[in-house]
PDB file of C-alpha atoms in Angstrom:
ATOM      1  CA  UNK A   1      -0.011   0.005   0.002  1.00 42.00           C
ATOM      2  CA  UNK A   2       1.251   3.423  -0.877  1.00 43.00           C
ATOM      3  CA  UNK A   3       1.931   6.184   1.540  1.00 42.00           C
ATOM      4  CA  UNK A   4      -1.320   7.109   3.295  1.00 41.00           C
ATOM      5  CA  UNK A   5      -0.713  10.803   2.755  1.00 42.00           C
ATOM      6  CA  UNK A   6      -2.655  12.019  -0.272  1.00 40.00           C
ATOM      7  CA  UNK A   7      -2.861  15.357  -2.022  1.00 39.00           C
ATOM      8  CA  UNK A   8      -6.153  17.136  -1.631  1.00 37.00           C
ATOM      9  CA  UNK A   9      -7.423  19.438  -4.402  1.00 40.00           C
ATOM     10  CA  UNK A  10      -5.056  21.784  -6.115  1.00 39.00           C
ATOM     11  CA  UNK A  11      -3.341  22.785  -2.911  1.00 37.00           C
ATOM     12  CA  UNK A  12      -0.522  20.794  -1.398  1.00 33.00           C
ATOM     13  CA  UNK A  13      -2.564  19.946   1.638  1.00 42.00           C
ATOM     14  CA  UNK A  14      -1.748  16.473   2.945  1.00 48.00           C
ATOM     15  CA  UNK A  15      -4.513  14.290   4.329  1.00 62.00           C
ATOM     16  CA  UNK A  16      -3.589  11.946   7.153  1.00 73.00           C
ATOM     17  CA  UNK A  17      -7.067  11.625   8.650  1.00 82.00           C
ATOM     18  CA  UNK A  18     -10.587  11.218   7.335  1.00 88.00           C
ATOM     19  CA  UNK A  19     -13.935  12.197   8.833  1.00 90.00           C
ATOM     20  CA  UNK A  20     -16.824   9.759   9.307  1.00 90.00           C
ATOM     21  CA  UNK A  21     -19.943  11.868   9.125  1.00 87.00           C
ATOM     22  CA  UNK A  22     -22.056   9.013  10.498  1.00 83.00           C
ATOM     23  CA  UNK A  23     -25.470  10.153  11.645  1.00 80.00           C
ATOM     24  CA  UNK A  24     -24.531  13.799  12.182  1.00 71.00           C
ATOM     25  CA  UNK A  25     -27.343  14.985   9.918  1.00 69.00           C
ATOM     26  CA  UNK A  26     -29.635  14.932  12.969  1.00 71.00           C
ATOM     27  CA  UNK A  27     -27.492  16.322  15.870  1.00 74.00           C
ATOM     28  CA  UNK A  28     -30.387  16.211  18.336  1.00 76.00           C
ATOM     29  CA  UNK A  29     -30.540  12.392  18.074  1.00 81.00           C
ATOM     30  CA  UNK A  30     -26.862  11.738  18.733  1.00 83.00           C
ATOM     31  CA  UNK A  31     -27.426  10.715  22.327  1.00 87.00           C
ATOM     32  CA  UNK A  32     -30.303   8.438  21.314  1.00 89.00           C
ATOM     33  CA  UNK A  33     -28.180   6.783  18.658  1.00 89.00           C
ATOM     34  CA  UNK A  34     -25.402   6.256  21.172  1.00 92.00           C
ATOM     35  CA  UNK A  35     -27.723   4.643  23.696  1.00 93.00           C
ATOM     36  CA  UNK A  36     -29.330   2.340  21.121  1.00 92.00           C
ATOM     37  CA  UNK A  37     -26.036   1.208  19.594  1.00 93.00           C
ATOM     38  CA  UNK A  38     -24.440   0.767  23.001  1.00 95.00           C
ATOM     39  CA  UNK A  39     -27.255  -1.477  24.240  1.00 95.00           C
ATOM     40  CA  UNK A  40     -27.113  -3.413  20.968  1.00 94.00           C
ATOM     41  CA  UNK A  41     -23.364  -3.941  21.340  1.00 95.00           C
ATOM     42  CA  UNK A  42     -23.629  -4.970  24.954  1.00 94.00           C
ATOM     43  CA  UNK A  43     -26.306  -7.530  24.046  1.00 93.00           C
ATOM     44  CA  UNK A  44     -24.550  -8.801  20.890  1.00 94.00           C
ATOM     45  CA  UNK A  45     -21.229  -9.763  22.467  1.00 94.00           C
ATOM     46  CA  UNK A  46     -22.444 -11.890  25.422  1.00 93.00           C
ATOM     47  CA  UNK A  47     -25.271 -13.352  23.351  1.00 91.00           C
ATOM     48  CA  UNK A  48     -22.915 -14.721  20.711  1.00 93.00           C
ATOM     49  CA  UNK A  49     -20.346 -15.696  23.328  1.00 94.00           C
ATOM     50  CA  UNK A  50     -23.019 -17.747  25.113  1.00 91.00           C
ATOM     51  CA  UNK A  51     -23.750 -19.648  21.874  1.00 91.00           C
ATOM     52  CA  UNK A  52     -20.034 -20.446  21.530  1.00 93.00           C
ATOM     53  CA  UNK A  53     -19.820 -21.686  25.145  1.00 92.00           C
ATOM     54  CA  UNK A  54     -22.986 -23.794  24.817  1.00 89.00           C
ATOM     55  CA  UNK A  55     -21.949 -25.455  21.584  1.00 90.00           C
ATOM     56  CA  UNK A  56     -18.518 -26.274  23.040  1.00 91.00           C
ATOM     57  CA  UNK A  57     -19.689 -27.471  26.472  1.00 88.00           C
ATOM     58  CA  UNK A  58     -22.740 -29.545  25.649  1.00 85.00           C
ATOM     59  CA  UNK A  59     -22.122 -32.930  23.880  1.00 87.00           C
ATOM     60  CA  UNK A  60     -25.603 -32.755  22.351  1.00 83.00           C
ATOM     61  CA  UNK A  61     -24.404 -29.773  20.287  1.00 86.00           C
ATOM     62  CA  UNK A  62     -21.270 -31.431  18.940  1.00 89.00           C
ATOM     63  CA  UNK A  63     -22.739 -31.727  15.462  1.00 90.00           C
ATOM     64  CA  UNK A  64     -21.903 -29.987  12.173  1.00 91.00           C
ATOM     65  CA  UNK A  65     -24.931 -27.712  12.480  1.00 89.00           C
ATOM     66  CA  UNK A  66     -23.801 -26.292  15.795  1.00 90.00           C
ATOM     67  CA  UNK A  67     -20.166 -26.258  14.689  1.00 94.00           C
ATOM     68  CA  UNK A  68     -21.181 -23.855  11.910  1.00 93.00           C
ATOM     69  CA  UNK A  69     -23.323 -21.910  14.353  1.00 90.00           C
ATOM     70  CA  UNK A  70     -20.324 -21.524  16.677  1.00 92.00           C
ATOM     71  CA  UNK A  71     -18.282 -20.136  13.764  1.00 94.00           C
ATOM     72  CA  UNK A  72     -21.147 -17.774  12.830  1.00 92.00           C
ATOM     73  CA  UNK A  73     -21.353 -16.498  16.430  1.00 93.00           C
ATOM     74  CA  UNK A  74     -17.600 -15.858  16.548  1.00 94.00           C
ATOM     75  CA  UNK A  75     -17.691 -14.100  13.233  1.00 93.00           C
ATOM     76  CA  UNK A  76     -20.639 -11.970  14.449  1.00 91.00           C
ATOM     77  CA  UNK A  77     -18.611 -10.853  17.482  1.00 94.00           C
ATOM     78  CA  UNK A  78     -15.694  -9.901  15.227  1.00 94.00           C
ATOM     79  CA  UNK A  79     -17.919  -8.209  12.630  1.00 91.00           C
ATOM     80  CA  UNK A  80     -19.733  -5.959  15.039  1.00 92.00           C
ATOM     81  CA  UNK A  81     -16.486  -5.115  16.914  1.00 94.00           C
ATOM     82  CA  UNK A  82     -14.853  -3.834  13.719  1.00 93.00           C
ATOM     83  CA  UNK A  83     -17.267  -0.904  13.363  1.00 91.00           C
ATOM     84  CA  UNK A  84     -19.512  -0.378  16.386  1.00 93.00           C
ATOM     85  CA  UNK A  85     -16.879   0.690  19.017  1.00 93.00           C
ATOM     86  CA  UNK A  86     -15.550   3.388  16.661  1.00 92.00           C
ATOM     87  CA  UNK A  87     -19.109   4.545  15.891  1.00 91.00           C
ATOM     88  CA  UNK A  88     -19.911   4.714  19.624  1.00 92.00           C
ATOM     89  CA  UNK A  89     -16.784   6.784  20.270  1.00 91.00           C
ATOM     90  CA  UNK A  90     -17.676   9.186  17.453  1.00 89.00           C
ATOM     91  CA  UNK A  91     -21.188   9.638  18.825  1.00 89.00           C
ATOM     92  CA  UNK A  92     -20.010   9.997  22.430  1.00 89.00           C
ATOM     93  CA  UNK A  93     -17.029  12.315  21.932  1.00 86.00           C
ATOM     94  CA  UNK A  94     -18.076  14.172  18.826  1.00 83.00           C
ATOM     95  CA  UNK A  95     -14.638  13.371  17.364  1.00 86.00           C
ATOM     96  CA  UNK A  96     -15.513  11.834  14.018  1.00 89.00           C
ATOM     97  CA  UNK A  97     -11.951  11.564  12.639  1.00 91.00           C
ATOM     98  CA  UNK A  98     -10.262   8.293  11.760  1.00 92.00           C
ATOM     99  CA  UNK A  99      -6.669   7.829  10.598  1.00 91.00           C
ATOM    100  CA  UNK A 100      -6.031   6.886   6.996  1.00 89.00           C
ATOM    101  CA  UNK A 101      -4.461   3.587   8.018  1.00 91.00           C
ATOM    102  CA  UNK A 102      -7.273   2.955  10.553  1.00 92.00           C
ATOM    103  CA  UNK A 103      -9.816   3.516   7.796  1.00 93.00           C
ATOM    104  CA  UNK A 104      -7.975   1.040   5.545  1.00 92.00           C
ATOM    105  CA  UNK A 105      -7.888  -1.582   8.301  1.00 94.00           C
ATOM    106  CA  UNK A 106     -11.569  -1.107   8.987  1.00 94.00           C
ATOM    107  CA  UNK A 107     -12.405  -1.449   5.326  1.00 93.00           C
ATOM    108  CA  UNK A 108     -10.366  -4.616   4.991  1.00 94.00           C
ATOM    109  CA  UNK A 109     -11.872  -6.421   7.930  1.00 94.00           C
ATOM    110  CA  UNK A 110     -15.433  -5.350   6.980  1.00 92.00           C
ATOM    111  CA  UNK A 111     -15.081  -6.879   3.568  1.00 91.00           C
ATOM    112  CA  UNK A 112     -13.143  -9.902   4.827  1.00 93.00           C
ATOM    113  CA  UNK A 113     -15.612 -10.772   7.559  1.00 93.00           C
ATOM    114  CA  UNK A 114     -18.663 -10.000   5.367  1.00 90.00           C
ATOM    115  CA  UNK A 115     -17.357 -12.307   2.608  1.00 90.00           C
ATOM    116  CA  UNK A 116     -16.563 -15.008   5.116  1.00 93.00           C
ATOM    117  CA  UNK A 117     -20.108 -14.812   6.539  1.00 91.00           C
ATOM    118  CA  UNK A 118     -21.612 -15.180   3.065  1.00 91.00           C
ATOM    119  CA  UNK A 119     -19.800 -18.495   2.488  1.00 93.00           C
ATOM    120  CA  UNK A 120     -20.436 -19.622   6.060  1.00 93.00           C
ATOM    121  CA  UNK A 121     -24.202 -19.140   5.613  1.00 91.00           C
ATOM    122  CA  UNK A 122     -23.982 -21.092   2.362  1.00 92.00           C
ATOM    123  CA  UNK A 123     -22.164 -23.908   4.149  1.00 93.00           C
ATOM    124  CA  UNK A 124     -24.862 -23.984   6.798  1.00 91.00           C
ATOM    125  CA  UNK A 125     -27.485 -24.241   4.028  1.00 91.00           C
ATOM    126  CA  UNK A 126     -25.612 -27.191   2.536  1.00 93.00           C
ATOM    127  CA  UNK A 127     -25.552 -28.848   5.952  1.00 92.00           C
ATOM    128  CA  UNK A 128     -29.331 -28.513   6.243  1.00 90.00           C
ATOM    129  CA  UNK A 129     -29.679 -29.817   2.670  1.00 92.00           C
ATOM    130  CA  UNK A 130     -27.622 -32.936   3.494  1.00 92.00           C
ATOM    131  CA  UNK A 131     -29.520 -33.501   6.782  1.00 89.00           C
ATOM    132  CA  UNK A 132     -33.023 -33.228   5.296  1.00 89.00           C
ATOM    133  CA  UNK A 133     -32.585 -34.417   1.699  1.00 89.00           C
ATOM    134  CA  UNK A 134     -29.899 -37.064   2.270  1.00 89.00           C
ATOM    135  CA  UNK A 135     -30.521 -38.213   5.876  1.00 87.00           C
ATOM    136  CA  UNK A 136     -29.112 -41.738   5.417  1.00 88.00           C
ATOM    137  CA  UNK A 137     -25.836 -40.401   3.980  1.00 90.00           C
ATOM    138  CA  UNK A 138     -25.633 -37.349   6.290  1.00 91.00           C
ATOM    139  CA  UNK A 139     -22.931 -38.774   8.650  1.00 90.00           C
ATOM    140  CA  UNK A 140     -20.714 -39.518   5.670  1.00 90.00           C
ATOM    141  CA  UNK A 141     -21.519 -36.390   3.647  1.00 90.00           C
ATOM    142  CA  UNK A 142     -20.992 -34.001   6.594  1.00 92.00           C
ATOM    143  CA  UNK A 143     -18.234 -35.675   8.536  1.00 91.00           C
ATOM    144  CA  UNK A 144     -15.790 -33.705  10.635  1.00 91.00           C
ATOM    145  CA  UNK A 145     -13.294 -33.314   7.756  1.00 93.00           C
ATOM    146  CA  UNK A 146     -15.917 -31.903   5.427  1.00 94.00           C
ATOM    147  CA  UNK A 147     -17.448 -29.549   7.983  1.00 93.00           C
ATOM    148  CA  UNK A 148     -14.009 -28.277   9.077  1.00 94.00           C
ATOM    149  CA  UNK A 149     -12.986 -27.788   5.474  1.00 94.00           C
ATOM    150  CA  UNK A 150     -16.148 -25.797   4.719  1.00 94.00           C
ATOM    151  CA  UNK A 151     -15.663 -23.556   7.754  1.00 93.00           C
ATOM    152  CA  UNK A 152     -11.984 -23.020   6.959  1.00 93.00           C
ATOM    153  CA  UNK A 153     -12.829 -22.259   3.359  1.00 92.00           C
ATOM    154  CA  UNK A 154     -15.416 -19.700   4.496  1.00 91.00           C
ATOM    155  CA  UNK A 155     -12.833 -17.890   6.576  1.00 92.00           C
ATOM    156  CA  UNK A 156     -10.073 -18.034   3.973  1.00 90.00           C
ATOM    157  CA  UNK A 157     -12.206 -17.354   0.885  1.00 85.00           C
ATOM    158  CA  UNK A 158     -12.049 -13.593   1.042  1.00 86.00           C
ATOM    159  CA  UNK A 159      -8.669 -13.146   2.728  1.00 86.00           C
ATOM    160  CA  UNK A 160      -6.577 -12.268  -0.325  1.00 83.00           C
ATOM    161  CA  UNK A 161      -9.409 -10.672  -2.332  1.00 86.00           C
ATOM    162  CA  UNK A 162     -10.207  -8.298   0.511  1.00 90.00           C
ATOM    163  CA  UNK A 163      -6.591  -7.254   0.692  1.00 89.00           C
ATOM    164  CA  UNK A 164      -6.510  -6.580  -3.021  1.00 88.00           C
ATOM    165  CA  UNK A 165      -9.735  -4.543  -2.984  1.00 89.00           C
ATOM    166  CA  UNK A 166      -8.589  -2.502   0.015  1.00 91.00           C
ATOM    167  CA  UNK A 167      -5.188  -1.776  -1.593  1.00 90.00           C
ATOM    168  CA  UNK A 168      -6.916  -0.821  -4.814  1.00 89.00           C
ATOM    169  CA  UNK A 169      -9.124   1.749  -3.070  1.00 88.00           C
ATOM    170  CA  UNK A 170      -6.553   3.288  -0.748  1.00 88.00           C
ATOM    171  CA  UNK A 171      -3.961   3.830  -3.486  1.00 85.00           C
ATOM    172  CA  UNK A 172      -6.409   6.131  -5.330  1.00 83.00           C
ATOM    173  CA  UNK A 173      -5.869   9.894  -5.031  1.00 82.00           C
ATOM    174  CA  UNK A 174      -8.558  11.404  -2.792  1.00 79.00           C
ATOM    175  CA  UNK A 175      -8.962  14.903  -4.083  1.00 75.00           C
ATOM    176  CA  UNK A 176     -12.664  15.644  -3.671  1.00 65.00           C
ATOM    177  CA  UNK A 177     -13.135  15.595   0.031  1.00 73.00           C
ATOM    178  CA  UNK A 178     -11.944  13.890   3.167  1.00 83.00           C
ATOM    179  CA  UNK A 179     -15.485  13.498   4.610  1.00 87.00           C
ATOM    180  CA  UNK A 180     -16.991  10.004   4.363  1.00 88.00           C
ATOM    181  CA  UNK A 181     -20.804  10.112   4.437  1.00 87.00           C
ATOM    182  CA  UNK A 182     -21.039   6.854   6.382  1.00 88.00           C
ATOM    183  CA  UNK A 183     -20.616   5.514   9.925  1.00 89.00           C
ATOM    184  CA  UNK A 184     -17.664   3.336   8.932  1.00 91.00           C
ATOM    185  CA  UNK A 185     -15.094   3.068   6.143  1.00 91.00           C
ATOM    186  CA  UNK A 186     -16.744   1.136   3.357  1.00 88.00           C
ATOM    187  CA  UNK A 187     -15.692   0.871  -0.273  1.00 87.00           C
ATOM    188  CA  UNK A 188     -18.704   2.490  -2.079  1.00 85.00           C
ATOM    189  CA  UNK A 189     -18.604   5.800  -0.127  1.00 86.00           C
ATOM    190  CA  UNK A 190     -14.792   5.854  -0.321  1.00 88.00           C
ATOM    191  CA  UNK A 191     -14.880   5.614  -4.100  1.00 86.00           C
ATOM    192  CA  UNK A 192     -17.082   8.723  -4.128  1.00 84.00           C
ATOM    193  CA  UNK A 193     -14.135  10.704  -2.685  1.00 85.00           C
ATOM    194  CA  UNK A 194     -11.606   9.578  -5.302  1.00 83.00           C
ATOM    195  CA  UNK A 195     -10.758  11.804  -8.196  1.00 80.00           C
ATOM    196  CA  UNK A 196     -10.322  10.571 -11.778  1.00 75.00           C
ATOM    197  CA  UNK A 197     -11.964   7.565 -13.435  1.00 79.00           C
ATOM    198  CA  UNK A 198     -12.968   4.968 -10.894  1.00 83.00           C
ATOM    199  CA  UNK A 199     -14.971   2.782 -13.297  1.00 84.00           C
ATOM    200  CA  UNK A 200     -12.398  -0.023 -13.100  1.00 86.00           C
ATOM    201  CA  UNK A 201     -12.496   0.100  -9.344  1.00 86.00           C
ATOM    202  CA  UNK A 202     -16.298  -0.011  -9.310  1.00 86.00           C
ATOM    203  CA  UNK A 203     -16.257  -2.961 -11.671  1.00 88.00           C
ATOM    204  CA  UNK A 204     -13.788  -4.784  -9.373  1.00 88.00           C
ATOM    205  CA  UNK A 205     -16.138  -4.228  -6.402  1.00 86.00           C
ATOM    206  CA  UNK A 206     -19.060  -5.407  -8.475  1.00 86.00           C
ATOM    207  CA  UNK A 207     -17.212  -8.604  -9.565  1.00 89.00           C
ATOM    208  CA  UNK A 208     -16.143  -9.225  -5.951  1.00 88.00           C
ATOM    209  CA  UNK A 209     -19.757  -8.852  -4.820  1.00 85.00           C
ATOM    210  CA  UNK A 210     -20.853 -11.357  -7.459  1.00 86.00           C
ATOM    211  CA  UNK A 211     -18.292 -13.826  -6.071  1.00 88.00           C
ATOM    212  CA  UNK A 212     -18.837 -13.279  -2.381  1.00 89.00           C
ATOM    213  CA  UNK A 213     -22.529 -12.330  -2.268  1.00 87.00           C
ATOM    214  CA  UNK A 214     -24.362 -13.632  -5.332  1.00 88.00           C
ATOM    215  CA  UNK A 215     -22.567 -16.968  -5.685  1.00 91.00           C
ATOM    216  CA  UNK A 216     -23.112 -18.051  -2.057  1.00 91.00           C
ATOM    217  CA  UNK A 217     -26.676 -16.705  -2.206  1.00 90.00           C
ATOM    218  CA  UNK A 218     -27.426 -18.808  -5.291  1.00 91.00           C
ATOM    219  CA  UNK A 219     -25.955 -21.887  -3.602  1.00 92.00           C
ATOM    220  CA  UNK A 220     -28.081 -21.192  -0.535  1.00 91.00           C
ATOM    221  CA  UNK A 221     -31.147 -20.676  -2.666  1.00 90.00           C
ATOM    222  CA  UNK A 222     -30.604 -23.946  -4.501  1.00 92.00           C
ATOM    223  CA  UNK A 223     -30.214 -25.792  -1.158  1.00 91.00           C
ATOM    224  CA  UNK A 224     -33.466 -24.394   0.120  1.00 89.00           C
ATOM    225  CA  UNK A 225     -35.357 -25.189  -3.072  1.00 90.00           C
ATOM    226  CA  UNK A 226     -34.361 -28.851  -2.551  1.00 91.00           C
ATOM    227  CA  UNK A 227     -35.092 -28.652   1.141  1.00 89.00           C
ATOM    228  CA  UNK A 228     -38.564 -27.227   0.765  1.00 87.00           C
ATOM    229  CA  UNK A 229     -39.353 -29.716  -2.027  1.00 89.00           C
ATOM    230  CA  UNK A 230     -38.288 -32.606   0.197  1.00 88.00           C
ATOM    231  CA  UNK A 231     -40.273 -31.297   3.184  1.00 86.00           C
ATOM    232  CA  UNK A 232     -43.458 -30.906   1.117  1.00 85.00           C
ATOM    233  CA  UNK A 233     -43.208 -34.563   0.015  1.00 84.00           C
ATOM    234  CA  UNK A 234     -43.049 -35.838   3.556  1.00 80.00           C
ATOM    235  CA  UNK A 235     -46.202 -37.798   4.493  1.00 78.00           C
ATOM    236  CA  UNK A 236     -46.224 -36.813   8.151  1.00 74.00           C
ATOM    237  CA  UNK A 237     -47.285 -33.305   9.189  1.00 72.00           C
ATOM    238  CA  UNK A 238     -45.202 -33.624  12.338  1.00 70.00           C
ATOM    239  CA  UNK A 239     -42.192 -34.584  10.264  1.00 67.00           C
ATOM    240  CA  UNK A 240     -42.667 -31.579   7.995  1.00 74.00           C
ATOM    241  CA  UNK A 241     -42.917 -29.201  10.994  1.00 76.00           C
ATOM    242  CA  UNK A 242     -39.805 -30.720  12.652  1.00 71.00           C
ATOM    243  CA  UNK A 243     -37.764 -30.561   9.423  1.00 69.00           C
ATOM    244  CA  UNK A 244     -38.747 -26.972   8.661  1.00 74.00           C
ATOM    245  CA  UNK A 245     -38.051 -25.837  12.250  1.00 71.00           C
ATOM    246  CA  UNK A 246     -34.419 -27.008  11.935  1.00 68.00           C
ATOM    247  CA  UNK A 247     -33.779 -24.609   9.056  1.00 75.00           C
ATOM    248  CA  UNK A 248     -36.273 -21.779   9.640  1.00 75.00           C
ATOM    249  CA  UNK A 249     -33.891 -19.891  11.937  1.00 75.00           C
ATOM    250  CA  UNK A 250     -31.098 -20.048   9.352  1.00 78.00           C
ATOM    251  CA  UNK A 251     -33.510 -18.965   6.607  1.00 80.00           C
ATOM    252  CA  UNK A 252     -34.444 -15.855   8.556  1.00 80.00           C
ATOM    253  CA  UNK A 253     -30.754 -14.855   9.004  1.00 83.00           C
ATOM    254  CA  UNK A 254     -30.001 -15.591   5.319  1.00 85.00           C
ATOM    255  CA  UNK A 255     -32.897 -13.431   4.147  1.00 83.00           C
ATOM    256  CA  UNK A 256     -31.815 -10.467   6.283  1.00 83.00           C
ATOM    257  CA  UNK A 257     -28.096 -10.676   5.540  1.00 85.00           C
ATOM    258  CA  UNK A 258     -28.122 -11.497   1.849  1.00 85.00           C
ATOM    259  CA  UNK A 259     -31.058  -9.176   1.103  1.00 82.00           C
ATOM    260  CA  UNK A 260     -29.314  -6.093   2.471  1.00 81.00           C
ATOM    261  CA  UNK A 261     -25.869  -7.071   1.059  1.00 81.00           C
ATOM    262  CA  UNK A 262     -27.221  -7.670  -2.447  1.00 79.00           C
ATOM    263  CA  UNK A 263     -28.918  -4.286  -2.536  1.00 78.00           C
ATOM    264  CA  UNK A 264     -25.861  -2.581  -1.075  1.00 76.00           C
ATOM    265  CA  UNK A 265     -23.168  -3.901  -3.418  1.00 76.00           C
ATOM    266  CA  UNK A 266     -25.038  -4.882  -6.574  1.00 73.00           C
ATOM    267  CA  UNK A 267     -27.236  -1.865  -7.151  1.00 72.00           C
ATOM    268  CA  UNK A 268     -26.314   0.543 -10.004  1.00 70.00           C
ATOM    269  CA  UNK A 269     -23.841   3.263  -9.100  1.00 65.00           C
ATOM    270  CA  UNK A 270     -26.365   5.883 -10.301  1.00 63.00           C
ATOM    271  CA  UNK A 271     -28.785   4.915  -7.507  1.00 63.00           C
ATOM    272  CA  UNK A 272     -26.254   5.589  -4.776  1.00 64.00           C
ATOM    273  CA  UNK A 273     -27.893   7.119  -1.675  1.00 74.00           C
ATOM    274  CA  UNK A 274     -25.899   7.714   1.498  1.00 75.00           C
ATOM    275  CA  UNK A 275     -28.936   7.409   3.808  1.00 76.00           C
ATOM    276  CA  UNK A 276     -30.082   4.160   2.199  1.00 79.00           C
ATOM    277  CA  UNK A 277     -26.551   2.740   2.375  1.00 80.00           C
ATOM    278  CA  UNK A 278     -26.322   3.567   6.057  1.00 83.00           C
ATOM    279  CA  UNK A 279     -29.558   1.750   6.756  1.00 83.00           C
ATOM    280  CA  UNK A 280     -28.558  -1.293   4.717  1.00 82.00           C
ATOM    281  CA  UNK A 281     -25.137  -1.404   6.375  1.00 86.00           C
ATOM    282  CA  UNK A 282     -26.742  -1.350   9.796  1.00 87.00           C
ATOM    283  CA  UNK A 283     -28.787  -4.448   8.902  1.00 84.00           C
ATOM    284  CA  UNK A 284     -25.735  -6.668   8.203  1.00 84.00           C
ATOM    285  CA  UNK A 285     -23.111  -5.123  10.501  1.00 87.00           C
ATOM    286  CA  UNK A 286     -25.224  -4.474  13.624  1.00 89.00           C
ATOM    287  CA  UNK A 287     -28.674  -6.054  13.404  1.00 88.00           C
ATOM    288  CA  UNK A 288     -27.717  -9.504  12.055  1.00 87.00           C
ATOM    289  CA  UNK A 289     -24.992 -10.197  14.692  1.00 90.00           C
ATOM    290  CA  UNK A 290     -27.524  -9.087  17.337  1.00 89.00           C
ATOM    291  CA  UNK A 291     -30.300 -11.388  16.058  1.00 85.00           C
ATOM    292  CA  UNK A 292     -28.161 -14.473  15.469  1.00 84.00           C
ATOM    293  CA  UNK A 293     -28.138 -15.726  19.067  1.00 81.00           C
ATOM    294  CA  UNK A 294     -31.720 -14.596  19.694  1.00 80.00           C
ATOM    295  CA  UNK A 295     -33.120 -16.375  16.625  1.00 79.00           C
ATOM    296  CA  UNK A 296     -31.081 -19.550  17.125  1.00 75.00           C
ATOM    297  CA  UNK A 297     -31.806 -19.833  20.827  1.00 71.00           C
ATOM    298  CA  UNK A 298     -35.462 -18.860  21.035  1.00 62.00           C
ATOM    299  CA  UNK A 299     -36.456 -21.093  18.061  1.00 62.00           C
ATOM    300  CA  UNK A 300     -34.204 -24.034  18.953  1.00 70.00           C
ATOM    301  CA  UNK A 301     -35.236 -26.452  21.671  1.00 73.00           C
ATOM    302  CA  UNK A 302     -31.840 -28.181  21.641  1.00 74.00           C
ATOM    303  CA  UNK A 303     -30.061 -24.873  22.373  1.00 78.00           C
ATOM    304  CA  UNK A 304     -32.515 -24.021  25.095  1.00 75.00           C
ATOM    305  CA  UNK A 305     -32.098 -27.456  26.615  1.00 77.00           C
ATOM    306  CA  UNK A 306     -28.323 -27.074  26.606  1.00 76.00           C
ATOM    307  CA  UNK A 307     -28.665 -23.732  28.397  1.00 75.00           C
ATOM    308  CA  UNK A 308     -30.933 -25.250  31.026  1.00 78.00           C
ATOM    309  CA  UNK A 309     -28.430 -28.072  31.628  1.00 78.00           C
ATOM    310  CA  UNK A 310     -25.598 -25.563  31.924  1.00 78.00           C
ATOM    311  CA  UNK A 311     -27.382 -23.388  34.543  1.00 76.00           C
ATOM    312  CA  UNK A 312     -28.747 -26.404  36.353  1.00 71.00           C
ATOM    313  CA  UNK A 313     -32.353 -25.334  36.337  1.00 59.00           C
ATOM    314  CA  UNK A 314     -34.085 -27.833  34.089  1.00 55.00           C
ATOM    315  CA  UNK A 315     -37.451 -27.598  35.801  1.00 54.00           C
ATOM    316  CA  UNK A 316     -37.729 -23.884  35.013  1.00 49.00           C
ATOM    317  CA  UNK A 317     -36.906 -24.344  31.286  1.00 58.00           C
TER     318      UNK A 317
END
């Protein structure tokens, strides 16, 4: 990566810091935003940590499904920690600056973790497909080696691509402004600050989104088409309800995460709207990590049973 100091405008002014405008368009609501996001962050971290502890401690949860859920919870803790603490500090202190290097690091991990979550959700969909559509072959299809390989592939899939995209963006000359109309450093709003022709950069982002958003989403969609088709052919109503309950939680998370990510990164550049992008970004960087443990625990009797066994209060659960 080139030197982080860029020339701004025609003057020889050197930029070493950027400004995250965040939600400063409504100053009177800054304290409300801070309170809401603080509570969200405080709930997200222990909620996901509890899922990790439960899936490690209880033998009943030592299955591929909960192995993937453990990975998803850890990823959610990392994802929300990349952006929310800085956003909280900006809201609390009023200091909205971020160093050029800090912005680059934030951009890298946002894309890296987001891409990893896309493939992890697709892996979880494949696990549900194997369990429901191929139940007799499930232990062989989703053995430890396969599930570990899918999880590792999810984490490693976007490692190098994220570095390349981040380097590509932060070696551009930023000559329009040093104010980012967003609450964290993301590639689309950063490209708006670059001078010169950024069409190649925008195409690279679009192609990366096709690989890390559209491709896993299509795989997930194909898995659920087969899953729903198999469930509808089951003769027993109780069997249909039980089968659907095992994947309904994952389907809710997939819809929220992929829906917002597809709109965010695959929409035409001409339809760029800072306010819309902020809302969409909140859904997959803040809301999804918050909802993961809630959805998977409230709608999952096995997880609730593991929690009851851990706290030793089975009769109250």
